[in-house]
Short mmCIF file of C-alpha atoms in Angstrom, two decimals:
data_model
loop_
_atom_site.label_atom_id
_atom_site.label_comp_id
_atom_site.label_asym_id
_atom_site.label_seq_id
_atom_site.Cartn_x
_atom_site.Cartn_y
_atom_site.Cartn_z
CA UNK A 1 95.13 111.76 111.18
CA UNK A 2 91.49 112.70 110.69
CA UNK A 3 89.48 109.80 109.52
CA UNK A 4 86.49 110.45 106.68
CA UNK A 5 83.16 108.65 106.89
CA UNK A 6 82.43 109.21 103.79
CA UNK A 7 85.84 107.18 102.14
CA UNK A 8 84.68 103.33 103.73
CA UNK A 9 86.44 100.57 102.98
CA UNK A 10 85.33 96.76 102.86
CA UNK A 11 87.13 93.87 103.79
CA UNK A 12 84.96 90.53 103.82
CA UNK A 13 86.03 86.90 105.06
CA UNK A 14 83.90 84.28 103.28
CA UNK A 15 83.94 80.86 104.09
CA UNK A 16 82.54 78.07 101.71
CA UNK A 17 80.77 74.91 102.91
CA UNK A 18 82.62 71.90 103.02
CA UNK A 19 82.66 69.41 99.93
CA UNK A 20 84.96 66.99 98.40
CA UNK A 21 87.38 68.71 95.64
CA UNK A 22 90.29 67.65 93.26
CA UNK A 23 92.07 69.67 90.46
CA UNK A 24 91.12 69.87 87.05
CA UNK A 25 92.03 67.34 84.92
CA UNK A 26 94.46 68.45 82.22
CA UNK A 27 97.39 67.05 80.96
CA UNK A 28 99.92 66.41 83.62
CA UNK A 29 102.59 64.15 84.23
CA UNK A 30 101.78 60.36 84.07
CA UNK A 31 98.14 61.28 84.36
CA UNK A 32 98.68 62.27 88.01
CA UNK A 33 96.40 65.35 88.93
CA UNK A 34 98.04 66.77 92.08
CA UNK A 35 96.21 69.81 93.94
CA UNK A 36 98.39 72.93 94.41
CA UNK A 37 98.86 73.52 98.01
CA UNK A 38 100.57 75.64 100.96
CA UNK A 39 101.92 74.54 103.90
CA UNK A 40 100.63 75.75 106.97
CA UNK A 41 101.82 75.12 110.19
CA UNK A 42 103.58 72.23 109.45
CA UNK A 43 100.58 70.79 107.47
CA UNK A 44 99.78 70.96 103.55
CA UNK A 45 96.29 72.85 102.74
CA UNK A 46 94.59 72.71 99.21
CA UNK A 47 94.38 76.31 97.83
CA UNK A 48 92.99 78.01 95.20
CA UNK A 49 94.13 81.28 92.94
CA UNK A 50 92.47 84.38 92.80
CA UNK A 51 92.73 84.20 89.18
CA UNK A 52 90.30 81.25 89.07
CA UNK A 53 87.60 83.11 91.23
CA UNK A 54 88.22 86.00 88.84
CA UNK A 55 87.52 84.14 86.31
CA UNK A 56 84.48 82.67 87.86
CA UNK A 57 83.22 85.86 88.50
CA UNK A 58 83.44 86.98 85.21
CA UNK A 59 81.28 84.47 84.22
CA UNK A 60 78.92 84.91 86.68
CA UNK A 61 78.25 88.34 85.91
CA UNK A 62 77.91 87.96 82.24
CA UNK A 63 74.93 85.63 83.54
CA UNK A 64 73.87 89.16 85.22
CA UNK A 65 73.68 90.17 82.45
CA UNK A 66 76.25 92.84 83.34
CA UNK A 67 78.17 94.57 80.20
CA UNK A 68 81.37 92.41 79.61
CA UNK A 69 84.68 92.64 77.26
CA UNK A 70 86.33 89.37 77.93
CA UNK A 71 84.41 85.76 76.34
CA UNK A 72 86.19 82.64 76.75
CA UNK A 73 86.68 80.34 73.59
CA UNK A 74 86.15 76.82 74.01
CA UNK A 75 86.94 75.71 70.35
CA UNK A 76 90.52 76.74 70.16
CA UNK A 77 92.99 74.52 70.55
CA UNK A 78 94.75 75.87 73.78
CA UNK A 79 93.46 78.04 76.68
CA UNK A 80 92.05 81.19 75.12
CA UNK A 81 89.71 83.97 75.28
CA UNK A 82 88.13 87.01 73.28
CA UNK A 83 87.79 90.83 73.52
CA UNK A 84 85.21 92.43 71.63
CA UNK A 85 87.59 95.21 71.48
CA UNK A 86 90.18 97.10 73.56
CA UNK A 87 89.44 97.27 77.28
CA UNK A 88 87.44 100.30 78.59
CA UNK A 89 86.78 100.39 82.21
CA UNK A 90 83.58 102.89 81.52
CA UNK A 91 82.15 100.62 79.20
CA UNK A 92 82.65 97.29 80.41
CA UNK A 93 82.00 96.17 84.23
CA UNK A 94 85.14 93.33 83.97
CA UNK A 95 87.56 95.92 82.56
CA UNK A 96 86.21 98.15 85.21
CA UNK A 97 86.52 95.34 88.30
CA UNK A 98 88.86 93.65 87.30
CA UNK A 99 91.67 95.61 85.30
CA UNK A 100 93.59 94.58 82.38
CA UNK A 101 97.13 95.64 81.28
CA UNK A 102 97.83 96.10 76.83
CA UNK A 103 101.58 95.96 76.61
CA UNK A 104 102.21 95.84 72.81
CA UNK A 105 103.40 99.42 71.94
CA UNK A 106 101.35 99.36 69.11
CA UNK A 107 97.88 98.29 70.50
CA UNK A 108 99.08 101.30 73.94
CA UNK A 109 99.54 103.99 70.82
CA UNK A 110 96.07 103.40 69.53
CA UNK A 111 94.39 103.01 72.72
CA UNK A 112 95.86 106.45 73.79
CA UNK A 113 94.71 108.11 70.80
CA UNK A 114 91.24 107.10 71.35
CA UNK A 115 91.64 108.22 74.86
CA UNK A 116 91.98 104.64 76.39
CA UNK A 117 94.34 103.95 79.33
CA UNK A 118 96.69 100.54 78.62
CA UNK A 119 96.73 99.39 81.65
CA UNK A 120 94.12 99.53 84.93
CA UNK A 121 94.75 97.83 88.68
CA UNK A 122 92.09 95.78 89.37
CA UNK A 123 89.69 97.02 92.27
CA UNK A 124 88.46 94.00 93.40
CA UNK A 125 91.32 92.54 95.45
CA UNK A 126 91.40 89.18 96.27
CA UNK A 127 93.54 86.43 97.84
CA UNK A 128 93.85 82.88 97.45
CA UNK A 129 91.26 80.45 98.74
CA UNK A 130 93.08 78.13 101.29
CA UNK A 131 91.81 75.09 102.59
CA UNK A 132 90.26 74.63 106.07
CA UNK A 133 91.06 71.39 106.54
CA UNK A 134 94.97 69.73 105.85
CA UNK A 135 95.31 67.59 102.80
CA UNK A 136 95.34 63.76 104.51
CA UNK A 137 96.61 62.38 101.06
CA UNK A 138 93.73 61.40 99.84
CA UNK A 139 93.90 60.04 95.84
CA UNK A 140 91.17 58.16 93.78
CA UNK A 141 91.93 56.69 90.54
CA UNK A 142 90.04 56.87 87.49
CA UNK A 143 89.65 54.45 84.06
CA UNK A 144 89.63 56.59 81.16
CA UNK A 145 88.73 53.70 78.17
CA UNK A 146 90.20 53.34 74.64
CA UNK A 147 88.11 54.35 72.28
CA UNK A 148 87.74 51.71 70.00
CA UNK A 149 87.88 51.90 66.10
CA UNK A 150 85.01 48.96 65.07
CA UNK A 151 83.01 48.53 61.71
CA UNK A 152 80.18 50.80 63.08
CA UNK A 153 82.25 53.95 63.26
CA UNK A 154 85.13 53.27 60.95
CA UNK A 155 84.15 56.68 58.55
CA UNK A 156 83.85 58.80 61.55
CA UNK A 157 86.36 57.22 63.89
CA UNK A 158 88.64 59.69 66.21
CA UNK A 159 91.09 58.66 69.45
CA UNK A 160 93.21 61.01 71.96
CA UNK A 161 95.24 58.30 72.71
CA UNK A 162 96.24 54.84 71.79
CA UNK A 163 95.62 52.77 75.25
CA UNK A 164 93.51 53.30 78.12
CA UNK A 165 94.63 55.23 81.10
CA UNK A 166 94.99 54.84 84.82
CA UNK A 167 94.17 58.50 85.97
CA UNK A 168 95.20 59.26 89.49
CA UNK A 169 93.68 62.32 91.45
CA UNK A 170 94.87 64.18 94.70
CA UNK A 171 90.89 64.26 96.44
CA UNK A 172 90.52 66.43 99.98
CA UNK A 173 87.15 67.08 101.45
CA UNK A 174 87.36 70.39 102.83
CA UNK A 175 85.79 74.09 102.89
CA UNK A 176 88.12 77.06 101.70
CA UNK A 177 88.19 80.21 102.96
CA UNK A 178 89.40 83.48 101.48
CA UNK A 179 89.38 87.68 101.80
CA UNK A 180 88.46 90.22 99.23
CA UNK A 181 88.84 94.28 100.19
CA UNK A 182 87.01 97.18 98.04
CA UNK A 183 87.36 100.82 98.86
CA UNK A 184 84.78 103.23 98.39
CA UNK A 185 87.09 105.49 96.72
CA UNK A 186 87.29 103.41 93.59
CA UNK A 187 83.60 101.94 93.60
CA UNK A 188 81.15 105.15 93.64
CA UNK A 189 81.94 105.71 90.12
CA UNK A 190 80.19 102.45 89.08
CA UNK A 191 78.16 101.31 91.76
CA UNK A 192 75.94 98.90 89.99
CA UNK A 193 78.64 97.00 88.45
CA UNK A 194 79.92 96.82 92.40
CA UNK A 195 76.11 95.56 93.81
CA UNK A 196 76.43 92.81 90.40
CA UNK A 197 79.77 92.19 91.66
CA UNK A 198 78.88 91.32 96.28
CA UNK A 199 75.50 89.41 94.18
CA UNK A 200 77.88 86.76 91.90
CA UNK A 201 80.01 86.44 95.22
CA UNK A 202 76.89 85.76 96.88
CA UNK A 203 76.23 82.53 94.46
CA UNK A 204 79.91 82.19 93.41
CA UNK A 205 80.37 78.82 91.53
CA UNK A 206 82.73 76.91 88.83
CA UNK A 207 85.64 77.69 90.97
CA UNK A 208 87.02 74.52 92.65
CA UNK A 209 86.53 71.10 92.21
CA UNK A 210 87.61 69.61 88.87
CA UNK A 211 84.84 72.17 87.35
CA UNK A 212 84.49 70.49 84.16
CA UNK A 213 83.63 67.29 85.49
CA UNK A 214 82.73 68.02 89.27
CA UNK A 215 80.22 70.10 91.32
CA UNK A 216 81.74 72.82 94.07
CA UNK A 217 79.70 75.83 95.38
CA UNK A 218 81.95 78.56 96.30
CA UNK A 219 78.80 80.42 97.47
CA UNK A 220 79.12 81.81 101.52
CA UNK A 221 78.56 79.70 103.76
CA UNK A 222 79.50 82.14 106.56
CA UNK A 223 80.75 85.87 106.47
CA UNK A 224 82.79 88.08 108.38
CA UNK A 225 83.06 92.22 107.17
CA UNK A 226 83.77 95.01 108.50
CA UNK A 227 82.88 98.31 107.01
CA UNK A 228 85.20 100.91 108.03
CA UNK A 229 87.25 104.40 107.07
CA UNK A 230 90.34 102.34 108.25
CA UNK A 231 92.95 101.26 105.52
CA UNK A 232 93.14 97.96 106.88
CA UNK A 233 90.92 94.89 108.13
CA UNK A 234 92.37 95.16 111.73
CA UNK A 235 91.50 91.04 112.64
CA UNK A 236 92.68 88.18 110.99
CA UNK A 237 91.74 87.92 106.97
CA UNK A 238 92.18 84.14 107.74
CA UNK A 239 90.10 83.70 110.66
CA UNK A 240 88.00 81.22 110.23
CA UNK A 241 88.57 77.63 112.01
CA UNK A 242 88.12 74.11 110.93
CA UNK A 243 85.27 73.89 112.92
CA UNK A 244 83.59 76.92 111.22
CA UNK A 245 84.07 79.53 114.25
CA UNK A 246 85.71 82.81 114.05
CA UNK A 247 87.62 83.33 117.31
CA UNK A 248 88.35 87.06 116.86
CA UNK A 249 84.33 87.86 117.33
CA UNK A 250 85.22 88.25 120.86
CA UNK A 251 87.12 91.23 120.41
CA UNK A 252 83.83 93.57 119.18
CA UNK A 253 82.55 95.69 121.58
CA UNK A 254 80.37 98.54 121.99
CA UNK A 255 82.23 101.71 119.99
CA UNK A 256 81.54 104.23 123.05
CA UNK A 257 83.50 101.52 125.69
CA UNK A 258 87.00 102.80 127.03
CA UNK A 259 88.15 99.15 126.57
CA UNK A 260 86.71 98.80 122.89
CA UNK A 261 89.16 96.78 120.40
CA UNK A 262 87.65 96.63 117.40
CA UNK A 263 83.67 98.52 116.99
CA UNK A 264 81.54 95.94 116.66
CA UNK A 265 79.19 98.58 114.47
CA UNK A 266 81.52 98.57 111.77
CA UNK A 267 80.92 94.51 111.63
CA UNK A 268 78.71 92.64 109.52
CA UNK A 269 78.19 88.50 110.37
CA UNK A 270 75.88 86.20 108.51
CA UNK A 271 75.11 82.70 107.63
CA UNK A 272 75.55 79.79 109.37
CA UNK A 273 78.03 81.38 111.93
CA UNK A 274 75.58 83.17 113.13
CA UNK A 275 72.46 80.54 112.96
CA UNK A 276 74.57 78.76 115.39
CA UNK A 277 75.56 81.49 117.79
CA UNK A 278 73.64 81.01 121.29
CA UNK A 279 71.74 83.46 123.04
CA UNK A 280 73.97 85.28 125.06
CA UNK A 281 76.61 85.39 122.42
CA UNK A 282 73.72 86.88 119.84
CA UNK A 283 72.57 89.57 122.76
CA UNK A 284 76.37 90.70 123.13
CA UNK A 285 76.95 91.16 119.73
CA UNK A 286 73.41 92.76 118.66
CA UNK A 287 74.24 95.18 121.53
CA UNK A 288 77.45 95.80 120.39
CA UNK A 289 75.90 97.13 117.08
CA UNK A 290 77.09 94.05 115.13
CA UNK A 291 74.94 93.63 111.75
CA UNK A 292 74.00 90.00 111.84
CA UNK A 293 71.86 88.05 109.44
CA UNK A 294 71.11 84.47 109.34
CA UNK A 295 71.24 84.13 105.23
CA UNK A 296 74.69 85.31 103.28
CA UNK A 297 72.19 86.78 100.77
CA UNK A 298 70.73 89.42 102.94
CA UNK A 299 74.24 89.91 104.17
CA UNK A 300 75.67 91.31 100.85
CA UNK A 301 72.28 93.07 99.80
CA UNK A 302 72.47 95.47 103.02
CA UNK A 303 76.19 95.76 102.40
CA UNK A 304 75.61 96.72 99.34
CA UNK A 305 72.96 99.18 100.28
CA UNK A 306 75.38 100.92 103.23
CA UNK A 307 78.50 100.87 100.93
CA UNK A 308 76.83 101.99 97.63
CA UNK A 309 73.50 103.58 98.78
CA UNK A 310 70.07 103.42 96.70
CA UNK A 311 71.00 101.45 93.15
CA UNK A 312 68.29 98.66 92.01
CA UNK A 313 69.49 95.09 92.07
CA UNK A 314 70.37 93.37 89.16
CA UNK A 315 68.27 90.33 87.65
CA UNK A 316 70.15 87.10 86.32
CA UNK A 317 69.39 86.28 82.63
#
C-alpha cells in the first residue's frame, strides 16, 4: 500500500500534572460522592469521560472567541443547554469539531431542506482520562449547614433542605492521562477552528476536580505525538508512567536505520518530560529527528504549523 504525505494523521498523549481531585458534587446517594473509576491491573484508577473534556473545550474556545452553536444554561432547573439554531458544521467551529446528531424526523426534514446534514461524527476523537496513580481510598467529609430561618430574613427566607448534612467525598491525588487522534483528511477544511482547537488543549481547564467548587488544570504537563501518514499511533496511547516517564521513547530511531521501529522524525516530545531528559538521552533523540520542546505551548503551536501550515493564531477574549 502506497502511503501519502500529504494525508497525516495526529495522535497526541497528554499527561496532566498531578493534583488532588474528587467528583462533582450533585445529588447522590446518602450524600456520598464516589469517583467513577476502572480497574487496572488489579487496582482501581479515577477516570474521566471524554464528554467532560468536550465539554470543557467547548467552553474554552468560546473564550477564543471561536464561532460557537452550543451555550450552556445555568438557570434551568436540570442540566441543560442552548442552540442558537440547528447545527452547521461550516458555520460553527463546535458543530464542526465536535459533531452533533438531530434525530426528531421533523427537525432532520427541515434541516435537509435547508441543505443541513442531521447528524456529523465528531473529528476530534478522544478517550477517557485515566488516572496515573490507583485510588488508595481516600474520602474527606464535608459540613454542609442548615440554613436557618431567623427574624432578619424571615420575608426573604429559602432552604434546600431541612437539616444539615454530613457530605462524604471519594478524594485521590493523582495526574490523568489521556489520547486524542485528528486526521488531516477531515481538518484542512477548517484549519483555524483546528489551531483554536491544539491552543484550548494547550490551557485545558474545568475538567476534573469537583469544578464548581475545586481548582484542576488539565493543561499538558508532558506530551507525546507523532505525526504520521499511518492510520494508527503504533506505541502505547497509555504510555505514560506514575513516575511521569514514557518507556516506549526508546524505540525511536533514526528513519534511514535498518533496525528502525518507530521514526523518531515523525515524533514530537515536550514539557516536563523532556526538561528532565539527560544529555545523552536528549543527543539520541535530537539525532533521531525527534521534535522536542521544553514548554507544551510551543509544542502544539509548531504542530499546528506542520499539520495545518500558515493560519494566524487565535487571541483569547
Amino acid at each position: 500500500m502506497t502511503e501519502s504525505k500529504t494525508n497525516l494523521n495526529l495522535f497526541v498523549c497528554v499527561l496532566t500534572y498531578p493534583a488532588p481531585t474528587g467528583n462533582y458534587r450533585g445529588e447522590s446517594e446518602e450524600n456520598r460522592t464516589i469517583l467513577q473509576k476502572i480497574i487496572k491491573q488489579g487496582q482501581k484508577y479515577a477516570v474521566i469521560s471524554p464528554e467532560s473534556m468536550r465539554n470543557a473545550l467547548r467552553e474554552t474556545l468560546i473564550l477564543l472567541n471561536q464561532p460557537n452553536n452550543r451555550t450552556r444554561i445555568h438557570d434551568e432547573d436540570q442540566l441543560a443547554v442552548e442552540f442558537k439554531e440547528y447545527p452547521n458544521a461550516q458555520k460553527y467551529a463546535d458543530d464542526f469539531l465536535f459533531g452533533y446528531m438531530v434525530a426528531q424526523t421533523n427537525d432532520v426534514k427541515k434541516m435537509r431542506e435547508l441543505n443541513l446534514s442531521p447528524k456529523r461524527d465528531s473529528i476530534f476523537r478522544c478517550n477517557l482520562a485515566v488516572a496515573l496513580s490507583p485510588y488508595k481510598y481516600d474520602a474527606i467529609f464535608h459540613q454542609s449547614p442548615l440554613n436557618a430561618k431567623t427574624k432578619n430574613n424571615e420575608k426573604t427566607y429559602w432552604k434546600n433542605a431541612s437539616t444539615s448534612a454530613l457530605l462524604h467525598r471519594e478524594v485521590t491525588h493523582t495526574a490523568f492521562q489521556y489520547p486524542f487522534a485528528l486526521s488531516q483528511r477531515d481538518c484542512l477544511e477548517k484549519p483555524e477552528w483546528i489551531r483554536a482547537l491544539l491552543q484550548a488543549i494547550a490551557q485545558l481547564n474545568g475538567v476534573a476536580g469537583g469544578h464548581a467548587r475545586a481548582y484542576y488544570e488539565f493543561a499538558p504537563r508532558s506530551v507525546v505525538a507523532r505525526l504520521t501518514p499511518k492510520l494508527v499511533a503504533g506505541y502505547k496511547t497509555y504510555g505514560f508512567e506514575e513516575d511521569g516517564s514514557f518507556p516506549e521513547l526508546n524505540r525511536l530511531g533514526k528513519r534511514d536505520l535498518d533496525d528502525c521501529d518507530l521514526p523518531g522524525d515523525e515524533f514530537w516530545i515536550g514539557g516536563e518530560i523532556v526538561r528532565q531528559m539527560d544529555e545523552n538521552e536528549l543527543l539520541n533523540l535530537t539525532e533521531a529527528g525527534v521534535h522536542l520542546f521544553k514548554n507544551p505551548d510551543q509544542l502544539f503551536d509548531a504542530i499546528a504549523d506542520e499539520f495545518l501550515g500558515g493560519v494566524k493564531n487565535v487571541s483569547a477574549a
